Short mmCIF file of N, CA, C and O in Angstrom, two decimals:
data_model
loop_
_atom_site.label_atom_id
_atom_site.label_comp_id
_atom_site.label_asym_id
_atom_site.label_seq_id
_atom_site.Cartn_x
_atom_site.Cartn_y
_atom_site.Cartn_z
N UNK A 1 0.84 -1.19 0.00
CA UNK A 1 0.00 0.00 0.00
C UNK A 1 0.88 1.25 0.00
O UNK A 1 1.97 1.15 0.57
N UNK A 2 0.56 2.33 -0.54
CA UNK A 2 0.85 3.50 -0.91
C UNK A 2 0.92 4.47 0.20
O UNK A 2 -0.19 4.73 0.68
N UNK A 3 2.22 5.26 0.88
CA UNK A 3 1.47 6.33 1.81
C UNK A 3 0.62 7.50 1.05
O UNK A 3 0.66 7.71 -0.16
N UNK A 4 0.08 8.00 1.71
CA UNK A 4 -1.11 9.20 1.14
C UNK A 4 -0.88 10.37 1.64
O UNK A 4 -1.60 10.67 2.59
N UNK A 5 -0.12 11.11 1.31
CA UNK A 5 -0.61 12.43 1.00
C UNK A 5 -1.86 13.18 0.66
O UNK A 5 -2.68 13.00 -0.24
N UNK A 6 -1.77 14.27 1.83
CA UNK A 6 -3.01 15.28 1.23
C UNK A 6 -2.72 16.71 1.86
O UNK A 6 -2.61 17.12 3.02
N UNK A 7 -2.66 17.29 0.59
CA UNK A 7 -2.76 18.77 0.39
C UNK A 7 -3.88 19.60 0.04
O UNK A 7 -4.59 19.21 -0.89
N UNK A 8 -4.24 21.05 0.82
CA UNK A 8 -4.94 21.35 0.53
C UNK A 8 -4.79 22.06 -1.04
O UNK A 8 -3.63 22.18 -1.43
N UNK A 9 -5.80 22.50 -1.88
CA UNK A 9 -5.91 22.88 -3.29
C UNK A 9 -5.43 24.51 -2.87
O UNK A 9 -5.77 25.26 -1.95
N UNK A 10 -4.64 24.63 -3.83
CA UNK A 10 -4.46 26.57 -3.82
C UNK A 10 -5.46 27.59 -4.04
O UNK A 10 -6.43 27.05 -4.59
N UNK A 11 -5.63 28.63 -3.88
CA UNK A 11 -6.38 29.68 -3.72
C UNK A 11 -7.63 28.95 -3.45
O UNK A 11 -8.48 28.68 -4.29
N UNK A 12 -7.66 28.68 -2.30
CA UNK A 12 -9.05 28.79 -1.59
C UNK A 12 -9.40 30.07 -0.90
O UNK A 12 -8.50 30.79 -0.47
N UNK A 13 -11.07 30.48 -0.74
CA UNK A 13 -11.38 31.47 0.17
C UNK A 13 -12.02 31.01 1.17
O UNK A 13 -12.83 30.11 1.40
N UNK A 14 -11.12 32.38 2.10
CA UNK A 14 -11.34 32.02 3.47
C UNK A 14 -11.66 33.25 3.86
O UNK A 14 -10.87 34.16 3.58
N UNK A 15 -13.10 33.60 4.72
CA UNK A 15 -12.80 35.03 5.30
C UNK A 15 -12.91 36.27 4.22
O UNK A 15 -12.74 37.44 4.57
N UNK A 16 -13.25 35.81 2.62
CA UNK A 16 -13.48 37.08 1.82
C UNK A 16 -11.97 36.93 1.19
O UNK A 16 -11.95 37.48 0.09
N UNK A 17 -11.14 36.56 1.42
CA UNK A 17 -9.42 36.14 1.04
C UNK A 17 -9.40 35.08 0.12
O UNK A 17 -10.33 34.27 0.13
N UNK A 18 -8.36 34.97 -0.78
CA UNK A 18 -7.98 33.82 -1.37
C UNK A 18 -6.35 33.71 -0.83
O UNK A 18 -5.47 34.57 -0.85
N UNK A 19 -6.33 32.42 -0.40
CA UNK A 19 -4.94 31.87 0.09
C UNK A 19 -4.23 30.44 -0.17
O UNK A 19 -4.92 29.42 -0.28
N UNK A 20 -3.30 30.43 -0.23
CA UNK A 20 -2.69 28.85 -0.09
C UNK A 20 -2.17 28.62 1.54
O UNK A 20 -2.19 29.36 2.53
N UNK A 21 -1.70 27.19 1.31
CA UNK A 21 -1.10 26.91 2.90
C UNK A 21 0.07 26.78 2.78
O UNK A 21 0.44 25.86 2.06
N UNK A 22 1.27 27.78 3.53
CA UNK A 22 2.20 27.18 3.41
C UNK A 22 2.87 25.75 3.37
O UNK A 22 3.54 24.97 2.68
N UNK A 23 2.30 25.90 4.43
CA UNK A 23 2.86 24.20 4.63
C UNK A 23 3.01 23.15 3.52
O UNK A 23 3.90 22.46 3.03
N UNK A 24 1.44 23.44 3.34
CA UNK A 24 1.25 22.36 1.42
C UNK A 24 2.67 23.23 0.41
O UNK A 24 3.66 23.10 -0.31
N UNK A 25 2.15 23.72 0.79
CA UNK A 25 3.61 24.39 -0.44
C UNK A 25 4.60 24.08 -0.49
O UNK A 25 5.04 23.56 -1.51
N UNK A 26 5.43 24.29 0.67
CA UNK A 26 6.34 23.22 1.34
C UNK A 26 6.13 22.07 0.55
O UNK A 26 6.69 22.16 -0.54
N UNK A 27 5.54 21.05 0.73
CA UNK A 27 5.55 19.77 0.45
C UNK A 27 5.56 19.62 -1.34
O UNK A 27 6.37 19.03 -2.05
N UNK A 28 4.50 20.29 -1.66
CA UNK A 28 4.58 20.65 -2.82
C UNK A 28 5.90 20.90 -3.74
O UNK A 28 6.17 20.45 -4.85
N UNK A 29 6.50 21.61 -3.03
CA UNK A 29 7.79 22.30 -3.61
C UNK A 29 8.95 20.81 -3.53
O UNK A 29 9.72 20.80 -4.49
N UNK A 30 9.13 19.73 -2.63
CA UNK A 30 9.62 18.75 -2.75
C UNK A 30 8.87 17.85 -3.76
O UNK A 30 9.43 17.15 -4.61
N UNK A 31 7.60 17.95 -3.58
CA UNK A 31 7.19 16.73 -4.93
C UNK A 31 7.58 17.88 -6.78
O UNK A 31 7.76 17.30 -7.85
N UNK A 32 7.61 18.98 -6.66
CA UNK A 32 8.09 19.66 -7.48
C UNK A 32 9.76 18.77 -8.00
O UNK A 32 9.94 17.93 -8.88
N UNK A 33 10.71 19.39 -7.04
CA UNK A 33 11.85 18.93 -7.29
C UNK A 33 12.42 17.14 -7.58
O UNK A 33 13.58 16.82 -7.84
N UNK A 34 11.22 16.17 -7.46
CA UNK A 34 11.34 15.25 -7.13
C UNK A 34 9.99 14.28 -7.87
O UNK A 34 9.60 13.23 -7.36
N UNK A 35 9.58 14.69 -8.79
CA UNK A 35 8.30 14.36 -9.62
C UNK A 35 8.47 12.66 -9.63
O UNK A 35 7.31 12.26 -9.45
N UNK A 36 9.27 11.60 -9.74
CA UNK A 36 8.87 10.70 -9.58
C UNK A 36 8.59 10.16 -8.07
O UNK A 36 8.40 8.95 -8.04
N UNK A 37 8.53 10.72 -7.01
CA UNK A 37 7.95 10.69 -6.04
C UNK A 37 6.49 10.33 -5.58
O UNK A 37 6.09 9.68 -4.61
N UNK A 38 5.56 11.23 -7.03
CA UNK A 38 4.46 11.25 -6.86
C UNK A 38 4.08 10.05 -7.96
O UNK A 38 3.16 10.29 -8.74
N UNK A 39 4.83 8.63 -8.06
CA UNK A 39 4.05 7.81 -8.48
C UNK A 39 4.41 6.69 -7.47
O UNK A 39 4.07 5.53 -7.72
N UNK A 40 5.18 7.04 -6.20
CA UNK A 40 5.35 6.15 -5.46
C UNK A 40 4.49 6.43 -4.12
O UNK A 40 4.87 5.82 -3.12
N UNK A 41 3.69 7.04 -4.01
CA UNK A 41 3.02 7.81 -2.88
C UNK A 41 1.65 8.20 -3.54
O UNK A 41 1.81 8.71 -4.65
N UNK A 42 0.32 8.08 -3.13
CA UNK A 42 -0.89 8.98 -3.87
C UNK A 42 -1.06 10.44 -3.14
O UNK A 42 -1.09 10.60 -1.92
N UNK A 43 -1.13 11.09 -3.78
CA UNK A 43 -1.64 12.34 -3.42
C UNK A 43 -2.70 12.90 -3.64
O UNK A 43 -3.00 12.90 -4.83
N UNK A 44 -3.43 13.41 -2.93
CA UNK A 44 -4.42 13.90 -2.82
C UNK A 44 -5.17 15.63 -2.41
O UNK A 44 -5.61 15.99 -1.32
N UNK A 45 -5.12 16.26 -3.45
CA UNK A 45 -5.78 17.47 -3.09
C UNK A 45 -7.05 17.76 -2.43
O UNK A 45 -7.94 16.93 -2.59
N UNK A 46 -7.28 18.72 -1.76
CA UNK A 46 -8.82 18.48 -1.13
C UNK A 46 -8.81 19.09 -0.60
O UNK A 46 -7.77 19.46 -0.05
N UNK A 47 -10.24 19.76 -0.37
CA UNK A 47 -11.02 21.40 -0.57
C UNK A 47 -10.11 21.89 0.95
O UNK A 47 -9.42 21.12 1.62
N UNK A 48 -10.38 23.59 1.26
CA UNK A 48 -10.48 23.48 2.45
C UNK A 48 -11.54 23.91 3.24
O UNK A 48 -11.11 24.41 4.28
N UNK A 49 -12.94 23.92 3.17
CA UNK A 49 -13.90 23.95 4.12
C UNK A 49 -14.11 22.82 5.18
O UNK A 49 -14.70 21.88 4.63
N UNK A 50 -13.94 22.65 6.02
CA UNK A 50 -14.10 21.35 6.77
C UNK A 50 -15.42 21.36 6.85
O UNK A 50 -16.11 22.36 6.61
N UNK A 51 -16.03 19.78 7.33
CA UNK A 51 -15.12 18.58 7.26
C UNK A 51 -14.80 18.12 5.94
O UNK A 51 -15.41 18.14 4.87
N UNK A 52 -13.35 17.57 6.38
CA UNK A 52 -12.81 17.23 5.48
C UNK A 52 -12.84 15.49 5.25
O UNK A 52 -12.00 14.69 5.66
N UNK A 53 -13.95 15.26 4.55
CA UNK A 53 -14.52 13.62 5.08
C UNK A 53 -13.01 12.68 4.44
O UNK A 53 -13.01 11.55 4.93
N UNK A 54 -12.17 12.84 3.80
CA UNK A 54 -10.99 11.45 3.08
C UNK A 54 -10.38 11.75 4.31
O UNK A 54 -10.62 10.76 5.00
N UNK A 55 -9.50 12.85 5.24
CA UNK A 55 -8.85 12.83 6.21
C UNK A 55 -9.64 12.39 7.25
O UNK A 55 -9.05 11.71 8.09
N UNK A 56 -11.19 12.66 7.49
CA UNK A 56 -11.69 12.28 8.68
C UNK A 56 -12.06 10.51 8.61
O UNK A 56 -12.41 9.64 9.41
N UNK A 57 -11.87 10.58 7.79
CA UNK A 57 -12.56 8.74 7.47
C UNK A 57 -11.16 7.88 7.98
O UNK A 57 -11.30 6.90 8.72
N UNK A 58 -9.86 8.30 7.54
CA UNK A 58 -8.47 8.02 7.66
C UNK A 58 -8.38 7.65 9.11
O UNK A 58 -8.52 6.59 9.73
N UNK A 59 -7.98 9.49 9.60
CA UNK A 59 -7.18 9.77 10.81
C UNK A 59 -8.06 10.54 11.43
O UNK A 59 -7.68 11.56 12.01
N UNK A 60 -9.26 10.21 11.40
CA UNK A 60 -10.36 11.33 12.73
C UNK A 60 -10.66 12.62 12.25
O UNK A 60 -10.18 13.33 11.37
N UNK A 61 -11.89 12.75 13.31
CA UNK A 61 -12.14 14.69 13.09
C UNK A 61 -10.96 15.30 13.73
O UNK A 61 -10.71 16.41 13.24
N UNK A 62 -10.18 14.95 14.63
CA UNK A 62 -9.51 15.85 15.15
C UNK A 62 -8.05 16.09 14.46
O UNK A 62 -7.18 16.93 14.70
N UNK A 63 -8.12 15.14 13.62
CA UNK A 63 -6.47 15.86 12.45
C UNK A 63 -6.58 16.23 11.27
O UNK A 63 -5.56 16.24 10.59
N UNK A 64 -7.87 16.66 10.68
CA UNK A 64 -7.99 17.22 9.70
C UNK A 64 -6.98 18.39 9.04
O UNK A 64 -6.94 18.79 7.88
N UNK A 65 -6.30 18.71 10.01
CA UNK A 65 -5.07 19.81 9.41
C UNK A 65 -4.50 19.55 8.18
O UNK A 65 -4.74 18.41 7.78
N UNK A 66 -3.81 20.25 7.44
CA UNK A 66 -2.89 19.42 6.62
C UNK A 66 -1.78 20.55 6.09
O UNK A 66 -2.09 21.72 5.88
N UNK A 67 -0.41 20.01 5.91
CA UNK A 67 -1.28 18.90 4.85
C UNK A 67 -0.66 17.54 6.14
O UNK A 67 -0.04 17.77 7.18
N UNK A 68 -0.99 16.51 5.72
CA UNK A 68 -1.02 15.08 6.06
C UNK A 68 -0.45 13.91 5.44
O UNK A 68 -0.60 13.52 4.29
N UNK A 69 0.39 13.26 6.63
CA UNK A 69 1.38 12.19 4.95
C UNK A 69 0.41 10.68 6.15
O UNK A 69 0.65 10.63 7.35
N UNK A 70 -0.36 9.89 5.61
CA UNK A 70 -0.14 9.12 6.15
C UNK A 70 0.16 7.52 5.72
O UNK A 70 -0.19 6.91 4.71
N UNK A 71 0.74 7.21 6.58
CA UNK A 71 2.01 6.11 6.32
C UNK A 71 0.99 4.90 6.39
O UNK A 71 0.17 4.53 7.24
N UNK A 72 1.51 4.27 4.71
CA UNK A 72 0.97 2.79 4.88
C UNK A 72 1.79 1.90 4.48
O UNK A 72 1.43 0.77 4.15
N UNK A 73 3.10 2.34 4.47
CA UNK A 73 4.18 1.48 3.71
C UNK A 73 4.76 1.07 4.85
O UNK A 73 4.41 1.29 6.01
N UNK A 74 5.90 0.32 4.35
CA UNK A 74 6.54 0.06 5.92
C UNK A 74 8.11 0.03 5.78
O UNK A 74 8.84 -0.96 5.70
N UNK A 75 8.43 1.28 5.78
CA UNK A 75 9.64 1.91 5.86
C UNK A 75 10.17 2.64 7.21
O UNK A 75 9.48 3.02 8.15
N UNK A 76 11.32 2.71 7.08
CA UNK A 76 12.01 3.17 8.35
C UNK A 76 11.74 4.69 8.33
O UNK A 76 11.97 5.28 7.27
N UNK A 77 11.23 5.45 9.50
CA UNK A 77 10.74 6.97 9.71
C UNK A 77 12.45 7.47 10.30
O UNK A 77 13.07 6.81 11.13
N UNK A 78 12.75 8.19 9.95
CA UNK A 78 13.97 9.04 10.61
C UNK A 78 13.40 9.26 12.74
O UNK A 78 12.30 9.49 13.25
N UNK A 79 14.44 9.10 13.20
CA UNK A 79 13.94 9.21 14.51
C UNK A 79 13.75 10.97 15.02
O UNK A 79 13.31 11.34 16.11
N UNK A 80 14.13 11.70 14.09
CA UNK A 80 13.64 13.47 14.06
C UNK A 80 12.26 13.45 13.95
O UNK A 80 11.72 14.50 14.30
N UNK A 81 11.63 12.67 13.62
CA UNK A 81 10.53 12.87 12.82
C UNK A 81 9.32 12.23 13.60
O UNK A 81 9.30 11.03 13.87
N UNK A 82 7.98 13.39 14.05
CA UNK A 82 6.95 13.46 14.95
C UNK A 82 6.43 12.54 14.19
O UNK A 82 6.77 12.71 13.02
N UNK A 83 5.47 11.25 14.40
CA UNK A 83 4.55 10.59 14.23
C UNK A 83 3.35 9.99 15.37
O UNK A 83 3.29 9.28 16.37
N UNK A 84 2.65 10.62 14.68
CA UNK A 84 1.22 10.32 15.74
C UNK A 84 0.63 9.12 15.01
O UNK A 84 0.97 8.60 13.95
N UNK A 85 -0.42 8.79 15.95
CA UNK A 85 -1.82 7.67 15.69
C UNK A 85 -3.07 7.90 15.84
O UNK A 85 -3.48 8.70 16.68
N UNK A 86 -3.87 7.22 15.04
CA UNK A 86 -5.38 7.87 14.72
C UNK A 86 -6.05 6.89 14.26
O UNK A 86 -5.74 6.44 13.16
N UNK A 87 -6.92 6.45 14.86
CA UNK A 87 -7.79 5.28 14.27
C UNK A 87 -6.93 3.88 13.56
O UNK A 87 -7.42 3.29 12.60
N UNK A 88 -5.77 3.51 14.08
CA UNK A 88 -5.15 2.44 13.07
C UNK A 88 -3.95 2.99 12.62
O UNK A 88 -2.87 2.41 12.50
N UNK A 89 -4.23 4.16 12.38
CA UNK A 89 -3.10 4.70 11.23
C UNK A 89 -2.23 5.82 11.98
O UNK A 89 -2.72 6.69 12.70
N UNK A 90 -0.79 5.65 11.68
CA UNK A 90 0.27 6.58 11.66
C UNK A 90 0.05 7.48 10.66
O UNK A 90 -0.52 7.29 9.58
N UNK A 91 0.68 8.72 11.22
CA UNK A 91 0.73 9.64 10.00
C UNK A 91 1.18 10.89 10.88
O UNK A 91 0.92 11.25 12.03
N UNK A 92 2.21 11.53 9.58
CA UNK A 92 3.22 12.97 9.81
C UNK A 92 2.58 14.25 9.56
O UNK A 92 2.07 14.34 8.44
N UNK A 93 2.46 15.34 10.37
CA UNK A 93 1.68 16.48 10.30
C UNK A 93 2.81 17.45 9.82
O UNK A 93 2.56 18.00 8.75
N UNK A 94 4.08 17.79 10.44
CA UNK A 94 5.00 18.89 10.17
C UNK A 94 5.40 19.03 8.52
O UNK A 94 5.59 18.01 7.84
N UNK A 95 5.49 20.05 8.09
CA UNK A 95 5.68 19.96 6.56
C UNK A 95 6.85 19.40 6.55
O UNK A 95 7.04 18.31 6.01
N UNK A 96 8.01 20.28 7.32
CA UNK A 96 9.14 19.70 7.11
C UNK A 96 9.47 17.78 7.76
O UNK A 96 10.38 17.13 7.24
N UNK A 97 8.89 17.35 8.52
CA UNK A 97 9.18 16.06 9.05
C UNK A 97 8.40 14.86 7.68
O UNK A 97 8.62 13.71 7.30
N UNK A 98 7.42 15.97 7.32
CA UNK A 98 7.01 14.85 5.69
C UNK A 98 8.12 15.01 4.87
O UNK A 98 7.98 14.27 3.90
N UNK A 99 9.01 15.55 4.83
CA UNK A 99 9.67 15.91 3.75
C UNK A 99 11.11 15.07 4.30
O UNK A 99 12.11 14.82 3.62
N UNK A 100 10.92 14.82 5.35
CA UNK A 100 12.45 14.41 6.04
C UNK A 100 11.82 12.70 5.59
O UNK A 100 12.63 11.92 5.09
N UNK A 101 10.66 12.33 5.77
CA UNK A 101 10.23 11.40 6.06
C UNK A 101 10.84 10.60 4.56
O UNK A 101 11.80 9.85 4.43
N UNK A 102 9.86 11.12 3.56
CA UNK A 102 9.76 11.19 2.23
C UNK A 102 11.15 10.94 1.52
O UNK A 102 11.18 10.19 0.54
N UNK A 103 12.31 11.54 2.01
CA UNK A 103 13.74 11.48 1.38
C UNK A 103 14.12 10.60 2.14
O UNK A 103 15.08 10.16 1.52
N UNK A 104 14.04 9.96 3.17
CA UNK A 104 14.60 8.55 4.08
C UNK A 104 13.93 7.15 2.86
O UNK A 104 14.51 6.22 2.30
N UNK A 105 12.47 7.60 2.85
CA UNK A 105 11.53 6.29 2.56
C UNK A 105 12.05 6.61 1.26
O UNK A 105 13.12 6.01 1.11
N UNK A 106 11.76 7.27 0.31
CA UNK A 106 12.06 7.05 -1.05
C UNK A 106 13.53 7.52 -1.82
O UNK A 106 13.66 7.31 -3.02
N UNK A 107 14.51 8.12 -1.09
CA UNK A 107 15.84 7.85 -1.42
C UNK A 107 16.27 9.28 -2.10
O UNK A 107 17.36 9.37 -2.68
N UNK A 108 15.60 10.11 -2.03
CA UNK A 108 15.77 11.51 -2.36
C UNK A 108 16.69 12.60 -1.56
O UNK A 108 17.13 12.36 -0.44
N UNK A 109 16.88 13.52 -2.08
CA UNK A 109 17.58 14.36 -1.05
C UNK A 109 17.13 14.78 0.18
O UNK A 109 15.97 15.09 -0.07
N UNK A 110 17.33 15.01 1.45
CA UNK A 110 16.72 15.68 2.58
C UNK A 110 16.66 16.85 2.77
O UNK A 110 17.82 17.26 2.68
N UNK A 111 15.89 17.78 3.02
CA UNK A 111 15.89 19.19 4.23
C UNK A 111 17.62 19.63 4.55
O UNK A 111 18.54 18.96 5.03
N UNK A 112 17.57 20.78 4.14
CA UNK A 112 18.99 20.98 5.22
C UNK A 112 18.51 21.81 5.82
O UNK A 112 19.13 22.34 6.75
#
């Protein structure tokens, strides 16, 4: 099985505003530099009005944040790197600890 990624979609409105999330961007910006990445991992865009039913069905109402890597493979996590539990499932919230995660599991460059 595939870990899953999910980012929220760019220019959403919030508040009368249109914004992105950093964070997704972040992550973004590594699957940028690193495009075969995203056939070893699914990714998933998705709205941001909550609820956000693919993250809540996953990992609960209460981690809907994102973006969200969660782990279904079974690779070694760097020991830097925060991982929580949620219904069954592990999964990385920090942009940067997905990204640390991501270059351990799939062999890419890391974060400096």
């Amino acid at each position: 099985m595939k870990d899953r990624l999910y980012l929220l979609k760019p220019n959403f409105l919030d508040q009368g505003k249109i914004y992105f999330c950093p964070g997704c961007a972040q992550v973004e910006g590594m699957l940028s530099f690193y495009p075969a990445l995203r056939e070893k991992i699914e990714v998933f865009y998705i709205d941001f009005p909550r609820p956000r039913p693919s993250l809540i069905a996953e990992i609960g109402e209460d981690n809907q944040g994102c973006p969200k890597l969660v782990l279904r493979g079974e690779y070694d996590i760097p020991q830097s790197v925060a991982v929580a539990e949620a219904k069954g499932h592990r999964f990385i919230s920090a942009p940067l600890d997905i990204c640390r995660y991501l270059a351990s599991a799939y062999g890419v460059a890391e974060p400096h």
